[in-house]
Short mmCIF file of C-alpha atoms and ligand atoms in Angstrom, two decimals:
data_model
loop_
_atom_site.label_atom_id
_atom_site.label_comp_id
_atom_site.label_asym_id
_atom_site.label_seq_id
_atom_site.Cartn_x
_atom_site.Cartn_y
_atom_site.Cartn_z
CA UNK L 1 -31.37 5.08 1.89
CA UNK L 2 -29.96 4.33 -1.57
CA UNK L 3 -26.45 4.80 -0.12
CA UNK L 4 -27.16 2.42 2.75
CA UNK L 5 -28.47 -0.18 0.35
CA UNK L 6 -25.35 0.05 -1.79
CA UNK L 7 -23.12 -0.28 1.28
CA UNK L 8 -25.09 -3.29 2.57
CA UNK L 9 -25.08 -5.05 -0.80
CA UNK L 10 -21.37 -4.52 -1.21
CA UNK L 11 -20.69 -5.92 2.28
CA UNK L 12 -22.65 -9.10 1.64
CA UNK L 13 -20.65 -12.31 2.16
CA UNK L 14 -20.90 -15.01 -0.51
CA UNK L 15 -18.91 -17.86 1.00
CA UNK L 16 -19.01 -20.00 4.12
CA UNK L 17 -16.99 -18.44 6.92
CA UNK L 18 -16.35 -15.33 4.85
CA UNK L 19 -15.65 -11.87 6.23
CA UNK L 20 -16.94 -8.37 5.65
CA UNK L 21 -14.08 -5.95 5.17
CA UNK L 22 -13.94 -2.18 5.10
CA UNK L 23 -11.04 -1.34 2.76
CA UNK L 24 -9.79 2.23 3.19
CA UNK L 25 -7.79 3.65 0.28
CA UNK L 26 -9.81 1.36 -2.01
CA UNK L 27 -9.22 3.55 -5.08
CA UNK L 28 -5.49 3.43 -4.42
CA UNK L 29 -3.00 1.04 -6.00
CA UNK L 30 -2.88 -1.65 -3.30
CA UNK L 31 -6.50 -1.07 -2.21
CA UNK L 32 -7.81 -1.84 -5.69
CA UNK L 33 -6.01 -5.17 -5.87
CA UNK L 34 -6.89 -6.23 -2.32
CA UNK L 35 -10.57 -5.30 -2.82
CA UNK L 36 -10.73 -7.34 -6.02
CA UNK L 37 -9.03 -10.38 -4.47
CA UNK L 38 -11.39 -10.41 -1.47
CA UNK L 39 -14.51 -9.87 -3.56
CA UNK L 40 -13.53 -12.59 -6.02
CA UNK L 41 -13.33 -15.22 -3.29
CA UNK L 42 -16.72 -14.22 -1.87
CA UNK L 43 -15.94 -11.85 0.97
CA UNK L 44 -17.99 -8.71 1.52
CA UNK L 45 -16.04 -5.55 0.69
CA UNK L 46 -16.88 -1.88 1.10
CA UNK L 47 -14.33 0.67 -0.09
CA UNK L 48 -13.59 4.14 1.25
CA UNK L 49 -11.39 6.73 -0.46
CA UNK L 50 -11.16 10.53 -0.49
CA UNK L 51 -9.78 10.66 -4.06
CA UNK L 52 -7.17 13.21 -3.10
CA UNK L 53 -5.14 14.85 -5.85
CA UNK L 54 -1.67 13.68 -4.77
CA UNK L 55 -1.53 12.00 -8.16
CA UNK L 56 -3.78 11.76 -11.23
CA UNK L 57 -7.36 11.46 -9.88
CA UNK L 58 -8.52 10.00 -13.21
CA UNK L 59 -6.41 6.90 -12.48
CA UNK L 60 -8.18 6.59 -9.11
CA UNK L 61 -11.57 6.97 -10.84
CA UNK L 62 -10.60 4.24 -13.32
CA UNK L 63 -9.63 1.92 -10.46
CA UNK L 64 -12.94 2.71 -8.76
CA UNK L 65 -14.80 1.75 -11.95
CA UNK L 66 -12.82 -1.48 -12.07
CA UNK L 67 -13.65 -2.54 -8.52
CA UNK L 68 -17.27 -1.37 -8.86
CA UNK L 69 -17.64 -3.53 -11.98
CA UNK L 70 -16.86 -6.45 -9.63
CA UNK L 71 -19.46 -5.35 -7.09
CA UNK L 72 -17.32 -3.35 -4.64
CA UNK L 73 -18.99 -0.06 -3.71
CA UNK L 74 -16.48 2.71 -2.99
CA UNK L 75 -17.70 5.42 -0.62
CA UNK L 76 -16.17 8.81 -1.33
CA UNK L 77 -15.04 10.15 2.03
CA UNK L 78 -12.20 10.75 4.43
CA UNK L 79 -10.87 8.42 7.16
CA UNK L 80 -10.72 11.53 9.29
CA UNK L 81 -14.52 11.90 9.13
CA UNK L 82 -15.69 10.29 12.39
CA UNK L 83 -19.39 10.72 11.58
CA UNK L 84 -19.04 8.93 8.27
CA UNK L 85 -17.08 6.06 9.85
CA UNK L 86 -19.61 5.63 12.66
CA UNK L 87 -22.39 5.58 10.08
CA UNK L 88 -20.60 2.87 8.09
CA UNK L 89 -20.14 0.76 11.23
CA UNK L 90 -23.84 1.28 12.05
CA UNK L 91 -24.88 0.00 8.65
CA UNK L 92 -22.48 -2.97 8.49
CA UNK L 93 -21.03 -5.20 11.23
CA UNK L 94 -17.59 -5.27 9.62
CA UNK L 95 -15.46 -8.19 10.85
CA UNK L 96 -12.24 -6.64 9.49
CA UNK L 97 -10.77 -3.32 8.43
CA UNK L 98 -8.00 -3.27 5.83
CA UNK L 99 -6.57 0.20 6.33
CA UNK L 100 -4.59 1.33 3.30
CA UNK L 101 -5.58 4.99 3.07
CA UNK L 102 -2.56 7.19 3.68
CA UNK L 103 -0.53 10.04 2.31
CA UNK L 104 2.28 8.12 0.62
CA UNK L 105 5.55 9.33 -0.92
CA UNK L 106 8.67 10.55 0.86
CA UNK L 107 9.50 13.71 -1.12
CA UNK L 108 6.04 15.30 -1.19
CA UNK L 109 6.34 15.76 2.59
CA UNK L 110 8.81 18.62 2.10
CA UNK L 111 6.03 20.85 0.72
CA UNK L 112 2.96 19.20 2.25
CA UNK L 113 3.70 18.07 5.80
CA UNK L 114 0.12 18.70 6.96
CA UNK L 115 -1.26 16.12 4.58
CA UNK L 116 0.79 13.37 6.32
CA UNK L 117 -0.44 14.46 9.74
CA UNK L 118 -4.05 14.61 8.49
CA UNK L 119 -4.20 11.15 6.90
CA UNK L 120 -1.49 9.09 8.58
CA UNK L 121 -1.81 10.30 12.18
CA UNK L 122 -5.18 12.01 12.74
CA UNK L 123 -6.94 9.78 10.19
CA UNK L 124 -5.52 6.66 11.77
CA UNK L 125 -6.66 7.72 15.26
CA UNK L 126 -10.14 8.62 13.95
CA UNK L 127 -10.40 5.18 12.37
CA UNK L 128 -9.20 3.40 15.52
CA UNK L 129 -11.72 5.34 17.62
CA UNK L 130 -14.52 4.23 15.28
CA UNK L 131 -13.31 0.61 15.45
CA UNK L 132 -13.14 0.82 19.22
CA UNK L 133 -16.79 1.96 19.42
CA UNK L 134 -18.07 -0.46 16.79
CA UNK L 135 -20.01 -3.54 17.80
CA UNK L 136 -18.54 -6.02 17.00
CA UNK L 137 -15.05 -4.50 17.02
CA UNK L 138 -13.34 -5.38 13.75
CA UNK L 139 -9.82 -6.80 13.53
CA UNK L 140 -7.52 -4.26 11.87
CA UNK L 141 -4.82 -4.91 9.29
CA UNK L 142 -3.02 -1.77 8.16
CA UNK L 143 -0.12 -0.71 5.95
CA UNK L 144 2.98 0.45 7.72
CA UNK L 145 6.09 0.67 5.55
CA UNK L 146 9.66 -0.54 5.09
CA UNK L 147 10.58 3.14 5.47
CA UNK L 148 10.40 2.69 9.27
CA UNK L 149 13.82 0.99 9.03
CA UNK L 150 15.17 4.34 7.84
CA UNK L 151 18.94 4.54 7.88
CA UNK L 152 19.28 1.12 9.53
CA UNK L 153 22.35 -0.52 7.98
CA UNK L 154 21.90 -4.04 9.24
CA UNK L 155 20.47 -6.10 6.37
CA UNK L 156 18.19 -7.84 5.81
CA UNK L 157 15.73 -5.84 7.91
CA UNK L 158 13.93 -7.90 10.58
CA UNK L 159 10.82 -6.89 12.48
CA UNK L 160 12.76 -6.84 15.75
CA UNK L 161 15.37 -4.36 14.42
CA UNK L 162 15.54 -0.82 15.79
CA UNK L 163 13.34 1.67 13.93
CA UNK L 164 14.70 4.81 15.53
CA UNK L 165 16.18 6.58 12.49
CA UNK L 166 13.29 7.58 10.18
CA UNK L 167 14.63 9.47 7.15
CA UNK L 168 11.43 11.29 6.18
CA UNK L 169 8.23 12.67 7.67
CA UNK L 170 6.40 9.87 5.85
CA UNK L 171 8.52 7.27 7.67
CA UNK L 172 7.99 9.07 10.96
CA UNK L 173 4.19 8.99 10.55
CA UNK L 174 4.30 5.24 9.80
CA UNK L 175 6.48 4.66 12.85
CA UNK L 176 4.04 6.76 14.90
CA UNK L 177 1.22 4.65 13.47
CA UNK L 178 2.87 1.53 14.84
CA UNK L 179 3.06 3.07 18.31
CA UNK L 180 -0.53 4.34 18.13
CA UNK L 181 -1.98 1.01 16.97
CA UNK L 182 0.02 -0.81 19.63
CA UNK L 183 -1.53 1.43 22.27
CA UNK L 184 -5.07 0.78 20.99
CA UNK L 185 -4.33 -2.93 21.07
CA UNK L 186 -3.07 -2.70 24.62
CA UNK L 187 -5.77 -0.48 26.08
CA UNK L 188 -8.86 -1.43 24.10
CA UNK L 189 -8.14 -5.00 23.00
CA UNK L 190 -8.24 -4.25 19.28
CA UNK L 191 -6.67 -6.92 17.08
CA UNK L 192 -3.92 -5.18 15.10
CA UNK L 193 -1.65 -6.33 12.30
CA UNK L 194 0.83 -3.86 10.79
CA UNK L 195 2.36 -4.74 7.43
CA UNK L 196 5.66 -3.19 6.41
CA UNK L 197 5.37 -3.19 2.61
CA UNK L 198 8.60 -2.99 0.60
CA UNK L 199 8.38 -0.92 -2.65
CA UNK L 200 5.25 -2.39 -4.22
CA UNK L 201 4.92 -2.26 -8.01
CA UNK L 202 2.64 -3.62 -10.73
CA UNK L 203 -0.38 -2.89 -12.95
CA UNK L 204 -2.56 0.03 -11.78
CA UNK L 205 0.50 1.29 -9.87
CA UNK L 206 1.33 4.74 -8.55
CA UNK L 207 2.51 7.38 -11.04
CA UNK L 208 4.73 9.02 -8.41
CA UNK L 209 6.92 5.93 -8.07
CA UNK L 210 10.18 5.58 -10.02
CA UNK L 211 9.35 2.49 -12.10
CA UNK L 212 6.15 4.24 -13.28
CA UNK L 213 7.61 7.66 -14.08
CA UNK L 214 10.67 6.04 -15.73
CA UNK L 215 8.35 4.08 -18.02
CA UNK L 216 6.44 7.25 -18.93
CA UNK L 217 9.61 9.23 -19.65
CA UNK L 218 11.31 6.47 -21.64
CA UNK L 219 8.23 6.16 -23.87
CA UNK L 220 8.08 9.95 -24.32
CA UNK L 221 11.83 10.20 -25.04
CA UNK L 222 12.36 12.35 -21.95
CA UNK L 223 15.36 11.99 -19.63
CA UNK L 224 15.04 10.12 -16.34
CA UNK L 225 16.81 11.12 -13.13
CA UNK L 226 18.57 8.29 -11.32
CA UNK L 227 19.70 9.03 -7.77
CA UNK L 228 23.00 7.68 -6.56
CA UNK L 229 23.93 7.22 -2.89
CA UNK L 230 27.08 8.18 -0.98
CA UNK L 231 30.40 7.19 -2.60
CA UNK L 232 28.60 6.70 -5.92
CA UNK L 233 26.85 3.58 -4.67
CA UNK L 234 23.66 2.70 -6.53
CA UNK L 235 20.38 2.84 -4.60
CA UNK L 236 18.67 -0.54 -4.27
CA UNK L 237 15.11 -1.52 -3.40
CA UNK L 238 13.46 -4.79 -2.44
CA UNK L 239 10.81 -4.41 -5.19
CA UNK L 240 7.76 -6.53 -4.38
CA UNK L 241 5.11 -7.47 -6.91
CA UNK L 242 1.53 -6.48 -6.15
CA UNK L 243 0.09 -10.03 -6.33
CA UNK L 244 2.55 -11.15 -3.65
CA UNK L 245 1.58 -8.21 -1.45
CA UNK L 246 -2.11 -9.04 -1.93
CA UNK L 247 -1.48 -12.61 -0.77
CA UNK L 248 0.26 -11.24 2.32
CA UNK L 249 -2.68 -8.90 3.03
CA UNK L 250 -5.28 -11.63 2.60
CA UNK L 251 -3.19 -14.04 4.72
CA UNK L 252 -3.03 -11.38 7.43
CA UNK L 253 -6.80 -10.88 7.39
CA UNK L 254 -7.37 -14.64 7.54
CA UNK L 255 -5.14 -15.03 10.60
CA UNK L 256 -5.99 -11.74 12.34
CA UNK L 257 -8.08 -13.30 15.09
CA UNK L 258 -10.66 -11.26 16.94
CA UNK L 259 -10.62 -8.02 18.81
CA UNK L 260 -11.45 -8.71 22.45
CA UNK L 261 -13.10 -5.41 23.32
CA UNK L 262 -12.32 -2.90 26.03
CA UNK L 263 -10.41 -4.36 28.95
CA UNK L 264 -10.02 -7.50 26.88
CA UNK L 265 -8.21 -9.34 29.65
CA UNK L 266 -11.12 -11.62 30.47
CA UNK L 267 -11.23 -13.01 26.98
CA UNK L 268 -7.47 -13.16 26.50
CA UNK L 269 -5.34 -10.52 24.83
CA UNK L 270 -6.06 -9.57 21.23
CA UNK L 271 -3.10 -10.06 18.88
CA UNK L 272 -0.66 -7.28 18.02
CA UNK L 273 1.50 -8.29 15.06
CA UNK L 274 3.99 -6.67 12.68
CA UNK L 275 5.22 -8.32 9.47
CA UNK L 276 7.64 -7.44 6.70
CA UNK L 277 6.11 -8.04 3.27
CA UNK L 278 9.02 -7.86 0.86
CA UNK L 279 10.67 -9.92 -1.82
CA UNK L 280 14.09 -10.53 -0.19
CA UNK L 281 16.03 -9.79 -3.37
CA UNK L 282 16.97 -6.10 -3.69
CA UNK L 283 17.70 -4.75 -7.17
CA UNK L 284 19.59 -1.54 -7.94
CA UNK L 285 17.85 1.34 -9.68
CA UNK L 286 20.12 1.16 -12.80
CA UNK L 287 19.19 -2.54 -13.12
CA UNK L 288 15.52 -1.62 -12.84
CA UNK L 289 16.03 0.83 -15.72
CA UNK L 290 17.77 -1.83 -17.85
CA UNK L 291 14.87 -4.22 -17.36
CA UNK L 292 12.39 -1.50 -18.38
CA UNK L 293 14.49 -0.71 -21.47
CA UNK L 294 14.38 -4.35 -22.49
CA UNK L 295 10.60 -4.64 -22.02
CA UNK L 296 9.92 -1.33 -23.77
CA UNK L 297 12.49 -1.97 -26.49
CA UNK L 298 13.64 1.63 -26.03
CA UNK L 299 16.71 3.29 -24.52
CA UNK L 300 16.44 5.57 -21.50
CA UNK L 301 18.17 8.96 -21.42
CA UNK L 302 19.89 8.56 -18.06
CA UNK L 303 20.71 11.51 -15.90
CA UNK L 304 22.59 10.25 -12.82
CA UNK L 305 22.80 12.65 -9.86
CA UNK L 306 23.71 12.44 -6.20
CA UNK L 307 20.80 11.76 -3.89
CA UNK L 308 19.66 15.17 -2.62
CA UNK L 309 19.00 13.96 0.94
CA UNK L 310 15.26 14.60 0.82
CA UNK L 311 13.97 11.48 2.49
CA UNK L 312 15.20 8.57 0.40
CA UNK L 313 17.20 5.77 2.02
CA UNK L 314 20.11 4.02 0.24
CA UNK L 315 18.69 0.50 0.27
CA UNK L 316 15.92 -1.77 1.57
CA UNK L 317 16.00 -5.52 2.03
CA UNK L 318 13.35 -7.57 3.85
CA UNK L 319 13.80 -10.60 6.01
CA UNK L 320 10.43 -12.32 5.53
CA UNK L 321 10.83 -15.43 7.66
CA UNK L 322 8.24 -14.25 10.19
CA UNK L 323 5.56 -13.66 7.52
CA UNK L 324 6.53 -16.94 5.89
CA UNK L 325 6.00 -18.81 9.15
CA UNK L 326 2.88 -17.04 10.41
CA UNK L 327 1.07 -16.13 7.19
CA UNK L 328 2.40 -18.67 4.71
CA UNK L 329 3.70 -15.64 2.77
CA UNK L 330 5.90 -16.67 -0.14
CA UNK L 331 6.60 -14.15 -2.89
CA UNK L 332 6.81 -15.81 -6.30
CA UNK L 333 7.25 -12.99 -8.84
CA UNK L 334 10.73 -11.68 -9.68
CA UNK L 335 11.29 -8.14 -10.95
CA UNK L 336 11.75 -9.20 -14.60
CA UNK L 337 8.39 -10.98 -14.68
CA UNK L 338 6.56 -8.39 -12.63
CA UNK L 339 7.79 -5.46 -14.73
CA UNK L 340 6.77 -7.27 -17.89
CA UNK L 341 3.22 -7.40 -16.54
CA UNK L 342 3.40 -3.75 -15.50
CA UNK L 343 4.64 -2.61 -18.92
CA UNK L 344 1.93 -4.61 -20.66
CA UNK L 345 -0.71 -2.93 -18.48
CA UNK L 346 0.87 0.51 -18.97
CA UNK L 347 0.91 0.27 -22.77
CA UNK L 348 -2.66 -0.88 -22.91
CA UNK L 349 -4.00 1.59 -20.31
CA UNK L 350 -2.36 4.59 -21.97
CA UNK L 351 -3.23 3.38 -25.46
CA UNK L 352 0.22 2.61 -26.83
CA UNK L 353 0.55 0.40 -29.84
CA UNK L 354 4.01 -0.76 -30.94
CA UNK L 355 5.62 1.92 -28.80
CA UNK L 356 3.44 4.78 -30.15
CA UNK L 357 0.47 6.36 -28.43
CA UNK L 358 -2.69 5.77 -30.43
CA UNK L 359 -4.82 8.37 -28.70
P1 NAD A 1 -2.11 5.05 -2.97
O1 NAD A 1 -1.79 6.49 -2.77
O2 NAD A 1 -2.29 4.56 -4.36
O3 NAD A 1 -3.40 4.64 -2.14
C1 NAD A 1 -3.84 5.33 -1.00
C2 NAD A 1 -5.28 5.76 -1.24
O4 NAD A 1 -5.74 6.35 -0.04
C3 NAD A 1 -5.43 6.81 -2.35
O5 NAD A 1 -6.38 6.39 -3.29
C4 NAD A 1 -5.90 8.06 -1.61
O6 NAD A 1 -6.81 8.81 -2.38
C5 NAD A 1 -6.51 7.48 -0.36
N1 NAD A 1 -6.43 8.38 0.80
C6 NAD A 1 -5.36 9.10 1.22
N2 NAD A 1 -5.66 9.80 2.32
C7 NAD A 1 -6.96 9.49 2.61
C8 NAD A 1 -7.86 9.92 3.62
N3 NAD A 1 -7.48 10.79 4.56
N4 NAD A 1 -9.11 9.41 3.62
C9 NAD A 1 -9.51 8.53 2.67
N5 NAD A 1 -8.70 8.11 1.67
C10 NAD A 1 -7.44 8.59 1.65
O7 NAD A 1 -0.96 4.24 -2.24
P2 NAD A 1 -0.63 2.67 -2.25
O8 NAD A 1 0.67 2.50 -2.93
O9 NAD A 1 -1.81 1.90 -2.68
O10 NAD A 1 -0.38 2.44 -0.71
C11 NAD A 1 -1.33 1.83 0.15
C12 NAD A 1 -0.78 1.85 1.55
O11 NAD A 1 0.45 1.13 1.60
C13 NAD A 1 -0.46 3.24 2.10
O12 NAD A 1 -0.74 3.25 3.47
C14 NAD A 1 1.03 3.37 1.88
O13 NAD A 1 1.61 4.27 2.78
C15 NAD A 1 1.47 1.95 2.14
N6 NAD A 1 2.74 1.58 1.49
C16 NAD A 1 2.83 1.52 0.13
C17 NAD A 1 4.03 1.14 -0.46
C18 NAD A 1 4.18 1.04 -1.96
O14 NAD A 1 5.29 0.78 -2.41
N7 NAD A 1 3.14 1.22 -2.76
C19 NAD A 1 5.14 0.86 0.33
C20 NAD A 1 5.01 0.94 1.72
C21 NAD A 1 3.80 1.29 2.28
#
């Protein structure tokens, strides 16, 4: 009863025409920021996260405390738990689901393939089944990934490009997710929007990502490993600042339209959409390191090695004209500015003062 009350309170809408959103992966990096943005403008938000130990669970707990201090209740549970999902949909008539829960990371898949199947395939299907049975059926916005472009060499990457060369199991599960969601849209009339995020970074970020672990190692005086592609070409990523991604997510929710329900033909087809959310200005990894060195006022110990061929792709570069047109998506933060904000957060979160840890 207490639990139900917390869920209901958290889902309450505080603005005209607002929505009630179930955010999965709410204790994750992107989920935290999206939950806060929605709550701050008066939407109802309920979080769901299984707090897995892929990376430091204490960071996830800290993010949970942050969103809960703004009134977002985070349910501890798994997207693969059909009973829990059905219960949530019984308690709240969610208008939207922002599905961000997933097993991320390309290299971890070498040792833990099952975790990708559990969260990114089975978990996705369990969630779609629950949405299908819910009344009303929520519109779904979910995180795909730029990794679906795989070894595609035609840049910038457009949504209509081939995605038939995934370079990792992670990429393959995201590609499968696109096919699965498309099927649910087609058969059951669910409104689906897939967002292909390009290397998202910023405060409260993910410790497994390069910009984060480089910062940690530079501050601790430890070497960093920089991968280099074929023919000694530097790897490059279309780094995208978290606030820009959040705007793209919120814009997607706002324009998601309605699910039409099973056999939705009578009421017109529900939308199926895919958008790139990137920054359109790739930066090489050595340049990323130089920017971090400048912000940290410390030199990195660089260890440059050939890319071991374990799932990374040489470069990413988004064409964002579709998202610009349909969502009004317009990234405004360049890597210099965004990393400055990240470093400021990092130093304060980990208790650094003038480059030295104080606790
Ligand atoms: P994250 O790992 O910080 O967040 C994911 C959250 O989901 C975690 O808190 C985790 O505990 C939770 N989770 C995982 N499996 C779950 C399950 N089965 N049930 C319930 N909760 C579960 O990752 P993020 O960077 O915030 O990414 C959010 C989404 O965006 C993911 O789908 C990811 O694949 C996608 N994405 C991220 C990036 C990026 O650069 N950060 C790029 C492309 C795509």
